[in-house]
mmCIF file of C-alpha atoms and ligand atoms in Angstrom:
data_model
loop_
_atom_site.group_PDB
_atom_site.id
_atom_site.type_symbol
_atom_site.label_atom_id
_atom_site.label_comp_id
_atom_site.label_asym_id
_atom_site.label_seq_id
_atom_site.Cartn_x
_atom_site.Cartn_y
_atom_site.Cartn_z
ATOM 1 C CA MET M 69 14.284 21.374 -6.795
ATOM 2 C CA ASN M 70 15.572 18.480 -4.828
ATOM 3 C CA PRO M 71 17.555 19.881 -1.884
ATOM 4 C CA TYR M 72 20.159 17.086 -1.960
ATOM 5 C CA ILE M 73 20.945 16.464 -5.601
ATOM 6 C CA HIS M 74 20.673 18.109 -8.995
ATOM 7 C CA LEU M 75 18.296 16.092 -11.158
ATOM 8 C CA THR M 76 17.441 16.572 -14.818
ATOM 9 C CA GLN M 77 14.064 14.863 -14.321
ATOM 10 C CA PRO M 78 11.876 13.598 -11.465
ATOM 11 C CA LEU M 79 13.775 10.319 -11.222
ATOM 12 C CA ILE M 80 12.977 9.317 -7.638
ATOM 13 C CA PHE M 81 10.361 6.662 -6.976
ATOM 14 C CA ASP M 82 9.680 5.917 -3.303
ATOM 15 C CA SER M 83 8.433 2.342 -3.018
ATOM 16 C CA HIS M 84 7.526 2.609 0.684
ATOM 17 C CA ALA M 85 6.298 5.647 2.624
ATOM 18 C CA HIS M 86 3.652 6.345 5.282
ATOM 19 C CA TYR M 87 2.388 9.822 4.390
ATOM 20 C CA GLN M 88 -0.917 9.113 6.136
ATOM 21 C CA PHE M 89 0.867 9.102 9.532
ATOM 22 C CA ASP M 90 0.470 11.951 12.051
ATOM 23 C CA ALA M 91 4.059 13.136 11.492
ATOM 24 C CA PHE M 92 2.849 14.758 8.251
ATOM 25 C CA ASP M 93 -0.327 16.394 9.610
ATOM 26 C CA ARG M 94 1.105 19.888 9.738
ATOM 27 C CA ASP M 95 2.341 20.178 6.126
ATOM 28 C CA ARG M 96 1.185 17.071 4.251
ATOM 29 C CA ASP M 97 -0.516 18.825 1.356
ATOM 30 C CA GLU M 98 2.336 21.230 0.777
ATOM 31 C CA LEU M 99 4.897 18.432 0.803
ATOM 32 C CA LEU M 100 2.941 16.096 -1.447
ATOM 33 C CA SER M 101 1.935 18.682 -4.005
ATOM 34 C CA ASN M 102 5.596 19.668 -4.445
ATOM 35 C CA LEU M 103 7.031 16.172 -4.764
ATOM 36 C CA LYS M 104 7.356 16.169 -8.536
ATOM 37 C CA LYS M 105 9.039 19.566 -8.523
ATOM 38 C CA ASP M 106 11.436 18.154 -5.923
ATOM 39 C CA GLY M 107 12.488 15.288 -8.163
ATOM 40 C CA VAL M 108 10.047 12.638 -6.932
ATOM 41 C CA CYS M 109 7.827 11.144 -9.626
ATOM 42 C CA GLY M 110 5.875 8.791 -7.391
ATOM 43 C CA ALA M 111 5.467 6.996 -4.088
ATOM 44 C CA VAL M 112 3.561 4.069 -2.640
ATOM 45 C CA ILE M 113 1.797 4.906 0.613
ATOM 46 C CA CYS M 114 1.707 1.766 2.724
ATOM 47 C CA GLY M 115 -0.773 0.718 5.329
ATOM 48 C CA SER M 116 0.040 -1.111 8.542
ATOM 49 C CA THR M 117 -3.501 -1.428 9.946
ATOM 50 C CA LEU M 118 -6.874 -1.559 8.204
ATOM 51 C CA GLU M 119 -7.619 1.935 9.426
ATOM 52 C CA ASN M 120 -4.453 3.565 8.154
ATOM 53 C CA SER M 121 -4.659 1.501 4.952
ATOM 54 C CA ARG M 122 -7.986 3.246 4.324
ATOM 55 C CA ALA M 123 -6.226 6.576 4.923
ATOM 56 C CA ALA M 124 -3.454 5.555 2.488
ATOM 57 C CA VAL M 125 -6.020 4.799 -0.214
ATOM 58 C CA ALA M 126 -7.829 8.095 0.394
ATOM 59 C CA LEU M 127 -4.564 10.029 0.116
ATOM 60 C CA ALA M 128 -3.506 8.250 -3.082
ATOM 61 C CA GLU M 129 -6.863 9.146 -4.602
ATOM 62 C CA LYS M 130 -6.065 12.840 -4.109
ATOM 63 C CA TYR M 131 -2.718 12.877 -5.951
ATOM 64 C CA PRO M 132 -2.058 11.441 -9.414
ATOM 65 C CA ASN M 133 1.527 10.417 -8.575
ATOM 66 C CA LEU M 134 0.726 8.622 -5.317
ATOM 67 C CA TYR M 135 -0.312 4.990 -5.054
ATOM 68 C CA ALA M 136 -1.451 2.923 -2.094
ATOM 69 C CA ALA M 137 -0.837 -0.435 -0.480
ATOM 70 C CA ALA M 138 -3.228 -1.937 2.065
ATOM 71 C CA GLY M 139 -2.372 -4.592 4.616
ATOM 72 C CA VAL M 140 -1.834 -5.407 8.275
ATOM 73 C CA HIS M 141 1.688 -5.231 9.725
ATOM 74 C CA PRO M 142 2.853 -8.056 12.043
ATOM 75 C CA GLY M 143 3.285 -5.535 14.871
ATOM 76 C CA ASP M 144 -0.419 -4.723 14.660
ATOM 77 C CA VAL M 145 -1.958 -8.185 14.493
ATOM 78 C CA ASN M 146 -1.980 -8.736 18.261
ATOM 79 C CA GLU M 147 -4.905 -6.372 18.687
ATOM 80 C CA ALA M 148 -6.556 -7.113 15.386
ATOM 81 C CA GLY M 149 -7.951 -10.610 16.018
ATOM 82 C CA HIS M 150 -8.087 -13.379 13.429
ATOM 83 C CA PHE M 151 -7.426 -12.742 9.753
ATOM 84 C CA ALA M 152 -10.590 -14.508 8.603
ATOM 85 C CA GLU M 153 -12.750 -11.863 10.330
ATOM 86 C CA PHE M 154 -11.108 -9.081 8.325
ATOM 87 C CA ARG M 155 -10.483 -10.738 4.988
ATOM 88 C CA ASN M 156 -13.507 -9.267 3.197
ATOM 89 C CA GLU M 157 -12.834 -5.769 4.452
ATOM 90 C CA LEU M 158 -9.225 -5.930 3.289
ATOM 91 C CA GLU M 159 -10.229 -7.431 -0.033
ATOM 92 C CA SER M 160 -12.641 -4.617 -0.831
ATOM 93 C CA LEU M 161 -9.995 -2.040 0.079
ATOM 94 C CA LEU M 162 -7.510 -3.765 -2.232
ATOM 95 C CA LYS M 163 -9.908 -3.378 -5.124
ATOM 96 C CA SER M 164 -9.638 0.425 -5.040
ATOM 97 C CA PRO M 165 -8.196 1.686 -8.317
ATOM 98 C CA LYS M 166 -5.076 3.329 -6.821
ATOM 99 C CA VAL M 167 -4.015 0.252 -4.853
ATOM 100 C CA VAL M 168 -0.897 -1.312 -6.399
ATOM 101 C CA ALA M 169 0.199 -3.743 -3.676
ATOM 102 C CA LEU M 170 -0.768 -5.593 -0.511
ATOM 103 C CA GLY M 171 1.305 -4.483 2.473
ATOM 104 C CA GLU M 172 2.997 -4.064 4.578
ATOM 105 C CA ILE M 173 2.853 -7.592 5.928
ATOM 106 C CA GLY M 174 5.383 -9.973 7.405
ATOM 107 C CA LEU M 175 7.031 -11.188 10.585
ATOM 108 C CA ASP M 176 8.468 -9.102 13.411
ATOM 109 C CA TYR M 177 10.181 -10.887 16.284
ATOM 110 C CA HIS M 178 11.898 -7.797 17.652
ATOM 111 C CA TYR M 179 9.668 -7.253 20.650
ATOM 112 C CA ASP M 180 8.934 -9.733 23.406
ATOM 113 C CA GLY M 181 5.386 -10.901 23.810
ATOM 114 C CA THR M 182 4.444 -10.933 20.127
ATOM 115 C CA ASN M 183 2.195 -13.760 19.088
ATOM 116 C CA ARG M 184 4.203 -15.541 16.383
ATOM 117 C CA GLU M 185 1.400 -17.945 15.522
ATOM 118 C CA LEU M 186 -0.999 -15.090 14.910
ATOM 119 C CA GLN M 187 1.624 -13.263 12.820
ATOM 120 C CA ALA M 188 2.062 -16.376 10.674
ATOM 121 C CA GLU M 189 -1.709 -16.712 10.285
ATOM 122 C CA TRP M 190 -2.070 -13.124 9.062
ATOM 123 C CA LEU M 191 0.942 -13.378 6.787
ATOM 124 C CA GLY M 192 -0.250 -16.604 5.167
ATOM 125 C CA GLY M 193 -3.799 -15.296 4.769
ATOM 126 C CA GLN M 194 -2.635 -12.035 3.220
ATOM 127 C CA LEU M 195 -0.225 -13.819 0.855
ATOM 128 C CA GLU M 196 -3.080 -16.014 -0.363
ATOM 129 C CA LEU M 197 -5.262 -12.965 -0.865
ATOM 130 C CA ALA M 198 -2.492 -11.202 -2.812
ATOM 131 C CA ALA M 199 -2.135 -14.230 -5.067
ATOM 132 C CA ALA M 200 -5.886 -14.348 -5.653
ATOM 133 C CA LEU M 201 -5.953 -10.650 -6.574
ATOM 134 C CA LYS M 202 -2.656 -10.860 -8.517
ATOM 135 C CA LEU M 203 -1.094 -8.113 -6.400
ATOM 136 C CA PRO M 204 2.557 -7.791 -5.383
ATOM 137 C CA VAL M 205 3.331 -7.736 -1.649
ATOM 138 C CA LEU M 206 5.462 -5.517 0.590
ATOM 139 C CA ILE M 207 7.226 -7.722 3.118
ATOM 140 C CA HIS M 208 8.389 -6.555 6.544
ATOM 141 C CA ASP M 209 11.030 -8.795 8.147
ATOM 142 C CA ARG M 210 12.517 -7.754 11.457
ATOM 143 C CA ASP M 211 14.647 -10.278 13.335
ATOM 144 C CA ALA M 212 12.731 -13.050 11.587
ATOM 145 C CA HIS M 213 14.952 -13.820 8.598
ATOM 146 C CA ALA M 214 14.796 -17.629 8.576
ATOM 147 C CA ASP M 215 11.024 -17.839 8.994
ATOM 148 C CA THR M 216 10.453 -15.054 6.452
ATOM 149 C CA LEU M 217 12.588 -16.819 3.862
ATOM 150 C CA ALA M 218 10.775 -20.105 4.495
ATOM 151 C CA VAL M 219 7.391 -18.411 3.967
ATOM 152 C CA LEU M 220 8.586 -16.714 0.776
ATOM 153 C CA LYS M 221 9.830 -20.033 -0.567
ATOM 154 C CA GLU M 222 6.494 -21.629 0.222
ATOM 155 C CA PHE M 223 4.213 -18.937 -1.232
ATOM 156 C CA LYS M 224 6.505 -17.523 -3.955
ATOM 157 C CA PRO M 225 4.825 -14.095 -4.067
ATOM 158 C CA ARG M 226 5.736 -11.244 -6.394
ATOM 159 C CA GLY M 227 6.965 -8.344 -4.317
ATOM 160 C CA VAL M 228 9.694 -6.716 -2.290
ATOM 161 C CA VAL M 229 11.349 -7.337 1.057
ATOM 162 C CA HIS M 230 11.273 -3.777 2.305
ATOM 163 C CA CYS M 231 14.058 -2.171 4.336
ATOM 164 C CA PHE M 232 16.027 -5.338 3.800
ATOM 165 C CA SER M 233 18.141 -6.221 6.860
ATOM 166 C CA GLY M 234 19.229 -9.791 6.102
ATOM 167 C CA SER M 235 22.593 -11.044 4.924
ATOM 168 C CA PRO M 236 23.910 -10.776 1.357
ATOM 169 C CA GLU M 237 23.296 -14.531 1.092
ATOM 170 C CA MET M 238 19.659 -14.106 2.071
ATOM 171 C CA ALA M 239 19.366 -11.267 -0.472
ATOM 172 C CA GLU M 240 20.617 -13.661 -3.111
ATOM 173 C CA GLU M 241 17.942 -16.216 -2.174
ATOM 174 C CA VAL M 242 15.238 -13.553 -2.204
ATOM 175 C CA THR M 243 16.241 -12.281 -5.649
ATOM 176 C CA ARG M 244 16.496 -15.828 -6.940
ATOM 177 C CA LEU M 245 12.802 -16.151 -6.053
ATOM 178 C CA GLY M 246 12.207 -13.216 -8.407
ATOM 179 C CA MET M 247 11.551 -10.754 -5.595
ATOM 180 C CA TYR M 248 12.995 -7.289 -5.076
ATOM 181 C CA ILE M 249 15.223 -5.923 -2.321
ATOM 182 C CA GLY M 250 14.087 -2.571 -0.883
ATOM 183 C CA LEU M 251 16.809 -0.323 0.507
ATOM 184 C CA GLY M 252 16.336 2.913 2.400
ATOM 185 C CA GLY M 253 18.109 5.362 4.665
ATOM 186 C CA SER M 254 19.614 2.714 6.941
ATOM 187 C CA VAL M 255 22.114 1.843 4.192
ATOM 188 C CA THR M 256 23.802 5.174 5.010
ATOM 189 C CA PHE M 257 24.041 4.663 8.779
ATOM 190 C CA LYS M 258 27.536 4.657 10.254
ATOM 191 C CA ASN M 259 27.083 1.254 11.888
ATOM 192 C CA ALA M 260 25.510 -0.346 8.795
ATOM 193 C CA LYS M 261 27.607 -3.362 7.843
ATOM 194 C CA THR M 262 25.597 -5.818 5.818
ATOM 195 C CA GLN M 263 23.325 -3.337 4.041
ATOM 196 C CA PRO M 264 26.095 -1.635 2.029
ATOM 197 C CA GLU M 265 27.311 -5.118 1.085
ATOM 198 C CA VAL M 266 23.789 -6.059 -0.025
ATOM 199 C CA ALA M 267 23.577 -2.778 -1.963
ATOM 200 C CA LYS M 268 26.806 -3.639 -3.718
ATOM 201 C CA ARG M 269 25.860 -7.198 -4.645
ATOM 202 C CA VAL M 270 22.151 -7.083 -5.464
ATOM 203 C CA PRO M 271 21.470 -7.203 -9.211
ATOM 204 C CA ILE M 272 20.349 -3.712 -10.225
ATOM 205 C CA GLU M 273 17.184 -5.084 -11.846
ATOM 206 C CA ARG M 274 16.084 -6.422 -8.438
ATOM 207 C CA LEU M 275 16.637 -3.205 -6.448
ATOM 208 C CA LEU M 276 13.992 -0.748 -5.216
ATOM 209 C CA LEU M 277 14.550 2.471 -3.285
ATOM 210 C CA GLU M 278 12.357 3.533 -0.385
ATOM 211 C CA THR M 279 12.149 5.758 2.640
ATOM 212 C CA ASP M 280 9.743 4.202 5.177
ATOM 213 C CA ALA M 281 8.925 7.876 5.809
ATOM 214 C CA PRO M 282 8.550 9.385 8.368
ATOM 215 C CA TYR M 283 11.146 6.901 9.718
ATOM 216 C CA LEU M 284 14.740 6.045 8.786
ATOM 217 C CA ALA M 285 16.026 9.331 7.402
ATOM 218 C CA PRO M 286 19.508 8.796 5.942
ATOM 219 C CA ALA M 287 22.653 10.157 7.582
ATOM 220 C CA PRO M 288 23.286 12.975 8.447
ATOM 221 C CA PHE M 289 19.534 13.407 9.092
ATOM 222 C CA ARG M 290 19.127 10.222 11.136
ATOM 223 C CA GLY M 291 16.328 10.652 13.688
ATOM 224 C CA LYS M 292 14.720 13.560 11.800
ATOM 225 C CA ARG M 293 11.490 13.238 9.858
ATOM 226 C CA CYS M 294 12.144 11.553 6.554
ATOM 227 C CA ASP M 295 10.369 12.173 3.225
ATOM 228 C CA SER M 296 10.830 10.908 -0.348
ATOM 229 C CA ARG M 297 13.300 13.636 -1.269
ATOM 230 C CA HIS M 298 15.857 11.992 1.037
ATOM 231 C CA ILE M 299 16.101 9.076 -1.398
ATOM 232 C CA ALA M 300 18.639 11.205 -3.282
ATOM 233 C CA ILE M 301 21.059 10.657 -0.374
ATOM 234 C CA THR M 302 20.379 6.928 -0.129
ATOM 235 C CA ALA M 303 20.835 6.557 -3.901
ATOM 236 C CA ALA M 304 24.126 8.474 -3.764
ATOM 237 C CA LYS M 305 25.440 6.059 -1.124
ATOM 238 C CA ILE M 306 24.331 3.035 -3.162
ATOM 239 C CA ALA M 307 25.930 4.531 -6.286
ATOM 240 C CA GLU M 308 29.153 5.030 -4.369
ATOM 241 C CA VAL M 309 29.398 1.442 -3.098
ATOM 242 C CA ARG M 310 28.524 0.053 -6.524
ATOM 243 C CA GLY M 311 30.792 2.409 -8.433
ATOM 244 C CA GLU M 312 27.862 3.553 -10.563
ATOM 245 C CA ASP M 313 26.219 6.822 -11.456
ATOM 246 C CA VAL M 314 23.454 8.062 -9.133
ATOM 247 C CA GLU M 315 21.108 9.022 -11.994
ATOM 248 C CA TYR M 316 21.537 5.523 -13.395
ATOM 249 C CA ILE M 317 20.543 4.003 -10.028
ATOM 250 C CA LEU M 318 17.490 6.269 -9.805
ATOM 251 C CA ARG M 319 16.430 5.613 -13.384
ATOM 252 C CA VAL M 320 16.683 1.822 -13.159
ATOM 253 C CA THR M 321 14.980 1.603 -9.751
ATOM 254 C CA ARG M 322 12.166 3.820 -11.055
ATOM 255 C CA GLU M 323 11.689 1.394 -13.953
ATOM 256 C CA ASN M 324 11.803 -1.539 -11.525
ATOM 257 C CA ALA M 325 9.005 0.049 -9.478
ATOM 258 C CA ARG M 326 6.992 0.731 -12.606
ATOM 259 C CA GLY M 327 7.281 -2.942 -13.541
ATOM 260 C CA LEU M 328 6.552 -4.403 -10.107
ATOM 261 C CA PHE M 329 3.590 -2.140 -9.365
ATOM 262 C CA ASN M 330 2.291 -2.394 -12.904
ATOM 263 C CA LEU M 331 2.088 1.374 -13.317
ATOM 264 C CA THR M 332 0.533 2.112 -16.642
ATOM 265 C CA SER M 333 0.577 4.891 -19.190
ATOM 266 C CA ASP M 334 -0.713 7.555 -16.789
ATOM 267 C CA PHE M 335 2.524 7.094 -14.848
ATOM 268 C CA LYS M 336 4.521 7.687 -18.046
ATOM 269 C CA PHE M 337 2.734 10.993 -18.332
ATOM 270 C CA LEU M 338 3.863 11.959 -14.835
ATOM 271 C CA ILE M 339 7.560 11.609 -15.545
HETATM 272 NI NI1 NI X 549 6.900 0.783 6.722
#
């Protein structure tokens, strides 16, 4: 049973979680084996380094309703070196059967001292690899809206801008490119201004729900460990601002995820 909402079916699909992270070491198996019972039909476990991408793939191989994404996050490229040295390793990881996307990748200008040139090199290289392998991408954009949008316009990938933090106008440009907008717990935060507006205006067929677990638990659990069950709260907030039914939001976003990640008949069996 989902602790936050009554659901007739496992309607929640979490398009972005990090269940391989240490925060889940103490109860990972218990949590993941109960997800379906708790209303969660599936989740994509995202990598941010090559090492934890490998862990994401290994975890997805253990559970039929978990999928993996492999990629190197802009916050981790400083130590990694040049993309070309790691391309083959990443490519072979991406060919694992449970991998449904390349990510998370992107630009992060939040912290001083990040190497923007190196971030751009990794992002461009990974977008080219995704195109070659026909995989969707999970885009991270923190304080780098203009450059992110320019890169998306140049490469035109399939994919999602996860934990979207840009303006409603940027959201419109992103969806016009055929990409998805990922919204998570931060849409419920008291000081959230643009995200509820984005949630209201984004076409439903371009919306994905996510946690970024263990981070970004929705209010009133902000700061606590987040897991996919919390999406019920995020979806309720989005339903409220849109004036729509929460089950409708969950059902459509689940279908959107199924389409983007190309989840086949075995996924149908799971729901
Ligand atoms: Ni993430």
